[in-house]
CSV table of C-alpha atoms in Angstrom, one decimal:
chain,number,residue,atom,x,y,z
A,1,UNK,CA,-10.2,-8.0,-23.4
A,2,UNK,CA,-6.4,-8.3,-23.2
A,3,UNK,CA,-6.5,-7.7,-19.4
A,4,UNK,CA,-6.7,-10.2,-16.7
A,5,UNK,CA,-9.5,-9.7,-14.4
A,6,UNK,CA,-7.4,-9.9,-11.5
A,7,UNK,CA,-6.6,-7.9,-8.0
A,8,UNK,CA,-2.9,-6.5,-7.6
A,9,UNK,CA,-2.1,-9.4,-5.2
A,10,UNK,CA,0.2,-12.0,-6.2
A,11,UNK,CA,-1.1,-15.1,-4.6
A,12,UNK,CA,0.7,-17.6,-6.7
A,13,UNK,CA,3.7,-19.4,-5.0
A,14,UNK,CA,3.1,-17.2,-1.9
A,15,UNK,CA,5.8,-17.7,0.6
A,16,UNK,CA,4.2,-19.6,4.0
A,17,UNK,CA,4.8,-17.3,6.5
A,18,UNK,CA,4.7,-19.4,9.5
A,19,UNK,CA,7.7,-21.2,7.6
A,20,UNK,CA,9.5,-18.3,7.2
A,21,UNK,CA,9.1,-16.4,10.7
A,22,UNK,CA,11.1,-14.7,12.2
A,23,UNK,CA,12.4,-12.9,8.9
A,24,UNK,CA,15.8,-11.3,9.4
A,25,UNK,CA,14.9,-8.9,5.8
A,26,UNK,CA,11.6,-7.9,5.3
A,27,UNK,CA,9.9,-8.8,2.1
A,28,UNK,CA,8.0,-5.7,1.6
A,29,UNK,CA,9.1,-2.2,2.4
A,30,UNK,CA,6.5,0.7,2.0
A,31,UNK,CA,8.4,4.2,1.3
A,32,UNK,CA,5.9,7.4,1.4
A,33,UNK,CA,7.2,9.8,-1.2
A,34,UNK,CA,4.5,12.1,-0.4
A,35,UNK,CA,2.2,12.3,2.5
A,36,UNK,CA,0.5,15.1,0.6
A,37,UNK,CA,-2.2,14.0,-1.8
A,38,UNK,CA,-4.0,16.1,-4.6
A,39,UNK,CA,-7.4,14.2,-4.2
A,40,UNK,CA,-10.0,14.6,-1.5
A,41,UNK,CA,-11.4,10.9,-1.8
A,42,UNK,CA,-14.3,10.6,0.9
A,43,UNK,CA,-12.8,7.0,1.9
A,44,UNK,CA,-9.8,8.1,2.7
A,45,UNK,CA,-8.5,9.8,5.7
A,46,UNK,CA,-6.6,12.5,3.8
A,47,UNK,CA,-9.7,13.5,2.1
A,48,UNK,CA,-11.3,14.7,5.2
A,49,UNK,CA,-9.8,18.2,6.4
A,50,UNK,CA,-10.8,18.0,9.9
A,51,UNK,CA,-8.9,14.9,10.3
A,52,UNK,CA,-5.7,16.5,9.1
A,53,UNK,CA,-5.8,19.3,11.1
A,54,UNK,CA,-6.1,17.4,14.1
A,55,UNK,CA,-3.1,15.2,13.1
A,56,UNK,CA,-0.1,15.6,14.8
A,57,UNK,CA,2.3,15.7,11.6
A,58,UNK,CA,2.7,17.8,8.7
A,59,UNK,CA,2.3,16.6,5.5
A,60,UNK,CA,5.5,16.4,3.3
A,61,UNK,CA,7.5,15.1,0.4
A,62,UNK,CA,10.7,12.9,1.2
A,63,UNK,CA,14.3,14.3,0.7
A,64,UNK,CA,16.1,12.8,-1.5
A,65,UNK,CA,19.0,12.3,1.1
A,66,UNK,CA,16.8,10.6,3.3
A,67,UNK,CA,16.0,8.1,0.8
A,68,UNK,CA,19.8,7.9,-0.4
A,69,UNK,CA,20.0,6.8,3.5
A,70,UNK,CA,17.4,4.4,3.3
A,71,UNK,CA,19.2,2.8,0.3
A,72,UNK,CA,22.5,2.6,2.3
A,73,UNK,CA,20.8,0.7,5.3
A,74,UNK,CA,19.3,-1.8,3.2
A,75,UNK,CA,23.0,-3.1,2.8
A,76,UNK,CA,22.9,-4.2,6.0
A,77,UNK,CA,20.3,-6.9,5.5
A,78,UNK,CA,21.2,-10.2,4.8
A,79,UNK,CA,18.4,-10.4,1.5
A,80,UNK,CA,17.2,-8.0,-0.8
A,81,UNK,CA,13.8,-6.4,-0.4
A,82,UNK,CA,11.4,-8.5,-2.4
A,83,UNK,CA,9.3,-5.7,-3.2
A,84,UNK,CA,9.9,-1.7,-2.4
A,85,UNK,CA,6.2,0.0,-2.6
A,86,UNK,CA,6.6,3.6,-3.4
A,87,UNK,CA,3.5,4.5,-1.9
A,88,UNK,CA,1.5,4.6,1.6
A,89,UNK,CA,-0.9,7.5,2.3
A,90,UNK,CA,-0.2,10.1,-0.1
A,91,UNK,CA,0.1,10.7,-4.0
A,92,UNK,CA,3.9,9.7,-4.6
A,93,UNK,CA,3.8,11.5,-8.1
A,94,UNK,CA,3.7,14.9,-6.1
A,95,UNK,CA,7.3,14.3,-5.0
A,96,UNK,CA,9.5,15.5,-8.1
A,97,UNK,CA,12.4,13.4,-7.3
A,98,UNK,CA,10.4,10.2,-7.6
A,99,UNK,CA,11.9,9.1,-11.2
A,100,UNK,CA,15.4,9.8,-9.6
A,101,UNK,CA,14.5,7.6,-6.3
A,102,UNK,CA,13.3,4.4,-8.3
A,103,UNK,CA,16.4,4.8,-10.5
A,104,UNK,CA,18.6,4.9,-7.6
A,105,UNK,CA,16.5,2.2,-5.7
A,106,UNK,CA,17.0,-0.1,-9.0
A,107,UNK,CA,20.7,0.4,-9.3
A,108,UNK,CA,21.5,-0.3,-5.5
A,109,UNK,CA,21.1,-3.8,-6.2
A,110,UNK,CA,19.0,-4.3,-2.7
A,111,UNK,CA,15.4,-4.2,-4.1
A,112,UNK,CA,13.9,-7.2,-6.8
A,113,UNK,CA,11.1,-5.1,-7.7
A,114,UNK,CA,9.6,-1.8,-7.2
A,115,UNK,CA,5.8,-0.6,-7.5
A,116,UNK,CA,3.6,2.3,-7.0
A,117,UNK,CA,-0.4,3.2,-6.4
A,118,UNK,CA,-1.2,6.4,-8.1
A,119,UNK,CA,-4.3,8.5,-8.8
A,120,UNK,CA,-2.7,9.1,-12.3
A,121,UNK,CA,-4.1,12.5,-12.3
A,122,UNK,CA,-0.4,13.8,-12.8
A,123,UNK,CA,0.3,11.6,-15.7
A,124,UNK,CA,2.1,12.7,-18.7
A,125,UNK,CA,4.2,11.5,-21.6
A,126,UNK,CA,7.0,13.0,-20.1
A,127,UNK,CA,6.8,11.8,-16.5
A,128,UNK,CA,5.8,8.3,-17.4
A,129,UNK,CA,9.0,8.1,-19.7
A,130,UNK,CA,11.1,9.0,-16.9
A,131,UNK,CA,9.2,6.7,-14.4
A,132,UNK,CA,9.6,3.7,-16.7
A,133,UNK,CA,13.3,4.4,-17.8
A,134,UNK,CA,13.9,4.4,-14.0
A,135,UNK,CA,13.0,1.0,-13.8
A,136,UNK,CA,9.5,1.0,-12.1
A,137,UNK,CA,8.4,-2.7,-12.3
A,138,UNK,CA,4.5,-1.9,-11.8
A,139,UNK,CA,2.5,0.7,-11.8
A,140,UNK,CA,-1.1,0.4,-9.9
A,141,UNK,CA,-3.7,2.9,-10.9
A,142,UNK,CA,-6.6,3.6,-8.8
A,143,UNK,CA,-9.4,5.1,-10.3
A,144,UNK,CA,-12.3,7.0,-8.7
A,145,UNK,CA,-14.8,6.8,-11.3
A,146,UNK,CA,-15.8,6.6,-14.7
A,147,UNK,CA,-16.9,10.1,-15.3
A,148,UNK,CA,-15.4,13.6,-14.9
A,149,UNK,CA,-18.8,14.2,-12.6
A,150,UNK,CA,-17.7,11.0,-10.4
A,151,UNK,CA,-14.7,12.3,-9.8
A,152,UNK,CA,-16.1,15.6,-8.7
A,153,UNK,CA,-18.7,13.7,-6.5
A,154,UNK,CA,-16.2,11.1,-4.8
A,155,UNK,CA,-12.7,12.7,-4.8
A,156,UNK,CA,-13.8,16.3,-4.8
A,157,UNK,CA,-11.6,17.4,-7.5
A,158,UNK,CA,-12.2,18.5,-11.2
A,159,UNK,CA,-10.2,16.1,-13.5
A,160,UNK,CA,-9.9,16.1,-17.2
A,161,UNK,CA,-11.2,12.4,-17.2
A,162,UNK,CA,-10.8,12.2,-21.3
A,163,UNK,CA,-6.9,13.4,-20.7
A,164,UNK,CA,-6.4,10.9,-17.8
A,165,UNK,CA,-7.9,7.9,-20.2
A,166,UNK,CA,-5.6,9.0,-22.9
A,167,UNK,CA,-2.3,9.2,-20.5
A,168,UNK,CA,-3.4,5.6,-19.2
A,169,UNK,CA,-3.4,4.4,-22.7
A,170,UNK,CA,-0.4,5.9,-23.4
A,171,UNK,CA,1.4,4.4,-20.5
A,172,UNK,CA,0.1,0.9,-21.8
A,173,UNK,CA,1.8,1.4,-25.2
A,174,UNK,CA,5.1,2.5,-23.9
A,175,UNK,CA,5.4,0.5,-20.9
A,176,UNK,CA,8.2,-2.0,-21.7
A,177,UNK,CA,8.5,-4.0,-18.9
A,178,UNK,CA,6.4,-2.3,-16.5
A,179,UNK,CA,3.1,-4.1,-15.3
A,180,UNK,CA,0.0,-1.9,-15.2
A,181,UNK,CA,-3.0,-2.6,-13.0
A,182,UNK,CA,-6.4,-0.4,-12.8
A,183,UNK,CA,-8.5,-0.9,-9.9
A,184,UNK,CA,-11.7,0.9,-9.1
A,185,UNK,CA,-13.8,0.8,-6.0
A,186,UNK,CA,-17.3,-0.3,-7.0
A,187,UNK,CA,-19.5,0.7,-4.3
A,188,UNK,CA,-20.4,3.6,-6.4
A,189,UNK,CA,-20.6,2.1,-9.7
A,190,UNK,CA,-23.8,1.1,-11.4
A,191,UNK,CA,-23.6,-2.2,-13.7
A,192,UNK,CA,-23.4,0.2,-16.9
A,193,UNK,CA,-20.4,2.1,-15.0
A,194,UNK,CA,-18.5,-1.0,-14.6
A,195,UNK,CA,-18.9,-2.3,-18.2
A,196,UNK,CA,-17.7,1.1,-19.2
A,197,UNK,CA,-14.9,0.6,-16.8
A,198,UNK,CA,-13.9,-2.6,-18.6
A,199,UNK,CA,-14.5,-0.9,-22.1
A,200,UNK,CA,-12.4,2.3,-21.5
A,201,UNK,CA,-9.6,0.3,-20.2
A,202,UNK,CA,-9.5,-3.6,-20.3
A,203,UNK,CA,-7.3,-3.5,-23.5
A,204,UNK,CA,-4.9,-0.9,-21.7
A,205,UNK,CA,-3.6,-3.0,-18.8
A,206,UNK,CA,-2.3,-6.1,-17.8
A,207,UNK,CA,-4.5,-6.5,-14.6
A,208,UNK,CA,-8.0,-5.0,-14.1
A,209,UNK,CA,-10.4,-5.2,-11.1
A,210,UNK,CA,-13.2,-4.0,-9.2
A,211,UNK,CA,-12.6,-3.6,-5.7
A,212,UNK,CA,-14.5,-3.2,-2.5
A,213,UNK,CA,-14.4,-0.1,-0.2
A,214,UNK,CA,-13.5,-1.8,3.1
A,215,UNK,CA,-12.7,-0.5,6.5
A,216,UNK,CA,-9.0,-0.9,6.6
A,217,UNK,CA,-8.2,2.3,8.3
A,218,UNK,CA,-7.6,2.5,12.3
A,219,UNK,CA,-9.7,5.1,13.8
A,220,UNK,CA,-11.3,6.3,10.5
A,221,UNK,CA,-15.3,5.4,10.2
A,222,UNK,CA,-15.3,4.6,6.1
A,223,UNK,CA,-18.8,3.8,6.3
A,224,UNK,CA,-19.8,7.1,7.8
A,225,UNK,CA,-17.2,9.3,6.0
A,226,UNK,CA,-17.9,7.9,2.8
A,227,UNK,CA,-21.6,7.3,2.9
A,228,UNK,CA,-21.4,3.6,1.9
A,229,UNK,CA,-22.8,0.5,3.7
A,230,UNK,CA,-20.0,-1.9,4.9
A,231,UNK,CA,-21.3,-5.7,4.3
A,232,UNK,CA,-19.5,-8.7,6.1
A,233,UNK,CA,-19.3,-11.1,3.4
A,234,UNK,CA,-16.5,-9.9,1.1
A,235,UNK,CA,-12.8,-8.3,1.6
A,236,UNK,CA,-11.3,-5.2,-0.3
A,237,UNK,CA,-10.0,-7.9,-2.8
A,238,UNK,CA,-13.4,-9.9,-2.9
A,239,UNK,CA,-12.2,-12.6,-0.8
A,240,UNK,CA,-14.2,-14.5,2.0
A,241,UNK,CA,-14.0,-12.5,5.0
A,242,UNK,CA,-12.4,-14.4,8.2
A,243,UNK,CA,-12.0,-13.1,11.6
A,244,UNK,CA,-8.3,-13.2,12.6
A,245,UNK,CA,-6.5,-12.4,15.7
A,246,UNK,CA,-2.9,-11.8,14.3
A,247,UNK,CA,-1.9,-8.9,11.9
A,248,UNK,CA,0.6,-10.7,9.1
A,249,UNK,CA,1.9,-7.4,7.9
A,250,UNK,CA,4.1,-6.8,11.2
A,251,UNK,CA,6.2,-9.9,10.6
A,252,UNK,CA,6.9,-9.4,6.8
A,253,UNK,CA,6.6,-5.7,6.4
A,254,UNK,CA,7.0,-2.0,7.9
A,255,UNK,CA,6.4,1.3,6.4
A,256,UNK,CA,9.0,4.4,6.0
A,257,UNK,CA,6.8,7.7,6.1
A,258,UNK,CA,7.7,10.7,4.3
A,259,UNK,CA,9.2,12.5,7.4
A,260,UNK,CA,11.4,9.5,8.0
A,261,UNK,CA,9.6,8.2,11.2
A,262,UNK,CA,8.9,4.3,10.5
A,263,UNK,CA,5.2,2.7,11.1
A,264,UNK,CA,4.9,-1.0,12.1
A,265,UNK,CA,2.1,-1.2,9.2
A,266,UNK,CA,0.8,0.5,6.2
A,267,UNK,CA,-2.7,1.5,7.5
A,268,UNK,CA,-0.8,3.7,10.3
A,269,UNK,CA,-2.3,6.8,8.5
A,270,UNK,CA,-1.8,9.0,11.3
A,271,UNK,CA,1.6,7.9,12.6
A,272,UNK,CA,0.3,6.7,15.8
A,273,UNK,CA,2.2,3.3,15.8
A,274,UNK,CA,5.6,4.5,15.2
A,275,UNK,CA,8.6,2.0,15.7
A,276,UNK,CA,11.6,4.2,15.2
A,277,UNK,CA,12.9,6.7,13.2
A,278,UNK,CA,15.2,6.7,9.5
A,279,UNK,CA,16.6,9.8,10.7
A,280,UNK,CA,18.5,8.3,13.6
A,281,UNK,CA,18.3,4.9,13.2
A,282,UNK,CA,19.0,2.2,10.9
A,283,UNK,CA,16.5,0.1,9.2
A,284,UNK,CA,18.1,-3.1,10.4
A,285,UNK,CA,17.9,-2.0,13.8
A,286,UNK,CA,14.3,-0.9,13.5
A,287,UNK,CA,12.8,-4.1,12.1
A,288,UNK,CA,14.6,-5.9,15.2
A,289,UNK,CA,13.6,-3.2,17.4
A,290,UNK,CA,12.2,-3.8,20.9
A,291,UNK,CA,9.3,-1.9,19.7
A,292,UNK,CA,8.5,-4.5,16.6
A,293,UNK,CA,9.4,-7.2,18.7
A,294,UNK,CA,6.8,-6.4,21.3
A,295,UNK,CA,4.0,-5.7,19.1
A,296,UNK,CA,4.6,-9.2,17.3
A,297,UNK,CA,4.6,-10.8,20.7
A,298,UNK,CA,1.4,-8.8,21.5
A,299,UNK,CA,-0.5,-9.9,18.5
A,300,UNK,CA,0.7,-13.7,19.0
A,301,UNK,CA,-0.5,-13.8,22.5
A,302,UNK,CA,-3.6,-12.9,21.5
A,303,UNK,CA,-3.6,-9.5,22.9
A,304,UNK,CA,-4.2,-7.4,19.8
A,305,UNK,CA,-7.1,-5.7,20.7
A,306,UNK,CA,-5.2,-4.5,23.8
A,307,UNK,CA,-3.6,-2.2,21.4
A,308,UNK,CA,-5.5,1.2,21.0
A,309,UNK,CA,-4.5,1.3,17.4
A,310,UNK,CA,-4.6,-2.6,16.5
A,311,UNK,CA,-8.0,-3.1,18.0
A,312,UNK,CA,-9.7,-0.8,15.6
A,313,UNK,CA,-8.1,-1.6,12.3
A,314,UNK,CA,-9.8,-3.5,9.9
A,315,UNK,CA,-7.0,-4.3,7.6
A,316,UNK,CA,-6.7,-8.0,9.2
A,317,UNK,CA,-10.0,-9.0,8.3
A,318,UNK,CA,-10.7,-7.0,4.8
A,319,UNK,CA,-7.2,-6.5,3.4
A,320,UNK,CA,-4.7,-9.4,4.5
A,321,UNK,CA,-5.1,-12.7,2.9
A,322,UNK,CA,-2.3,-14.3,4.7
A,323,UNK,CA,-3.5,-16.1,8.1
A,324,UNK,CA,-1.2,-17.3,10.7
A,325,UNK,CA,-3.7,-17.7,13.9
A,326,UNK,CA,-3.2,-21.6,13.6
A,327,UNK,CA,0.6,-21.1,14.1
A,328,UNK,CA,0.2,-18.7,17.0
A,329,UNK,CA,1.8,-20.6,19.6
A,330,UNK,CA,4.9,-22.2,17.7
A,331,UNK,CA,5.8,-18.9,16.2
A,332,UNK,CA,5.5,-17.6,19.8
A,333,UNK,CA,7.9,-19.9,21.0
A,334,UNK,CA,10.2,-19.4,17.9
A,335,UNK,CA,10.3,-15.5,18.5
A,336,UNK,CA,11.0,-16.0,22.3
A,337,UNK,CA,13.7,-18.3,21.4
A,338,UNK,CA,15.2,-15.9,18.6
A,339,UNK,CA,14.9,-13.3,21.2
A,340,UNK,CA,16.6,-15.0,23.9
A,341,UNK,CA,19.5,-16.1,21.6
A,342,UNK,CA,20.2,-12.5,20.5
A,343,UNK,CA,20.6,-11.4,24.2
A,344,UNK,CA,23.0,-14.4,24.7
């Protein structure tokens, strides 16, 4: 097998957040080209029509004019983004402008790396050529089974699985400088299924990994919705679980939704933790906004569970690898001094 058995996380030479906070420029910006999805995965909020109907916002695709405004806003930051991640809650390939958006982001000089996560169902040699030509740095492929029948059961779609395999292999053969990672939730897989996963894709990607389903979404019971038991030993990336008070995402990342509203973090699937609107405010002003500042202070003061969204979010425990709990006091002092200096 050519691929390295490794999650999509880059843990080597990772910046110590406690030394970098407060950041004048976010390290990571999620951009949701499409908040709609063509799958109905049982473990994802978008897979449940009752939740979508109850949601206060409509599923949409991002307008390229709004994306251009986003790129212009990046010029105000002192540093380029380390990563622009072209996905959040939907399937990014549903946005027909995606290759053009990636090309524009690469050309603007304010983004070091661009990646996205996709279910790969819309892959074709033509579309993949456009994405690679646009300068995509990494394609994260999320699989939902190793047979057509498993897709029907867990993603509620009829997928030509053989064609999907062929398209992924075509991507790997023509990827040029684009890294290809492939992952699958292992909760549904037998040992035979796992071996089939590695046999099918192990020679056709750079990284391959079997993840765990985890309760990462606030106000979404993945165990009940997906019908799987949540054990408390390993997280999404097979890391040892650890109780933490502080969400690290809000100190180095934020998420631009397809409609232009901005969430404090990626797990905000229902857009209830909004901190700004790109349609009327610059990204830099949102990053340094009172809403973001007060949220960070709330976490550092140990009051995360007073926040109705943050208290029920399992992302901190099950998916985040950074831990700044031991530095809460000194970081709180730094942020309060930083805020006072701005006011002065």
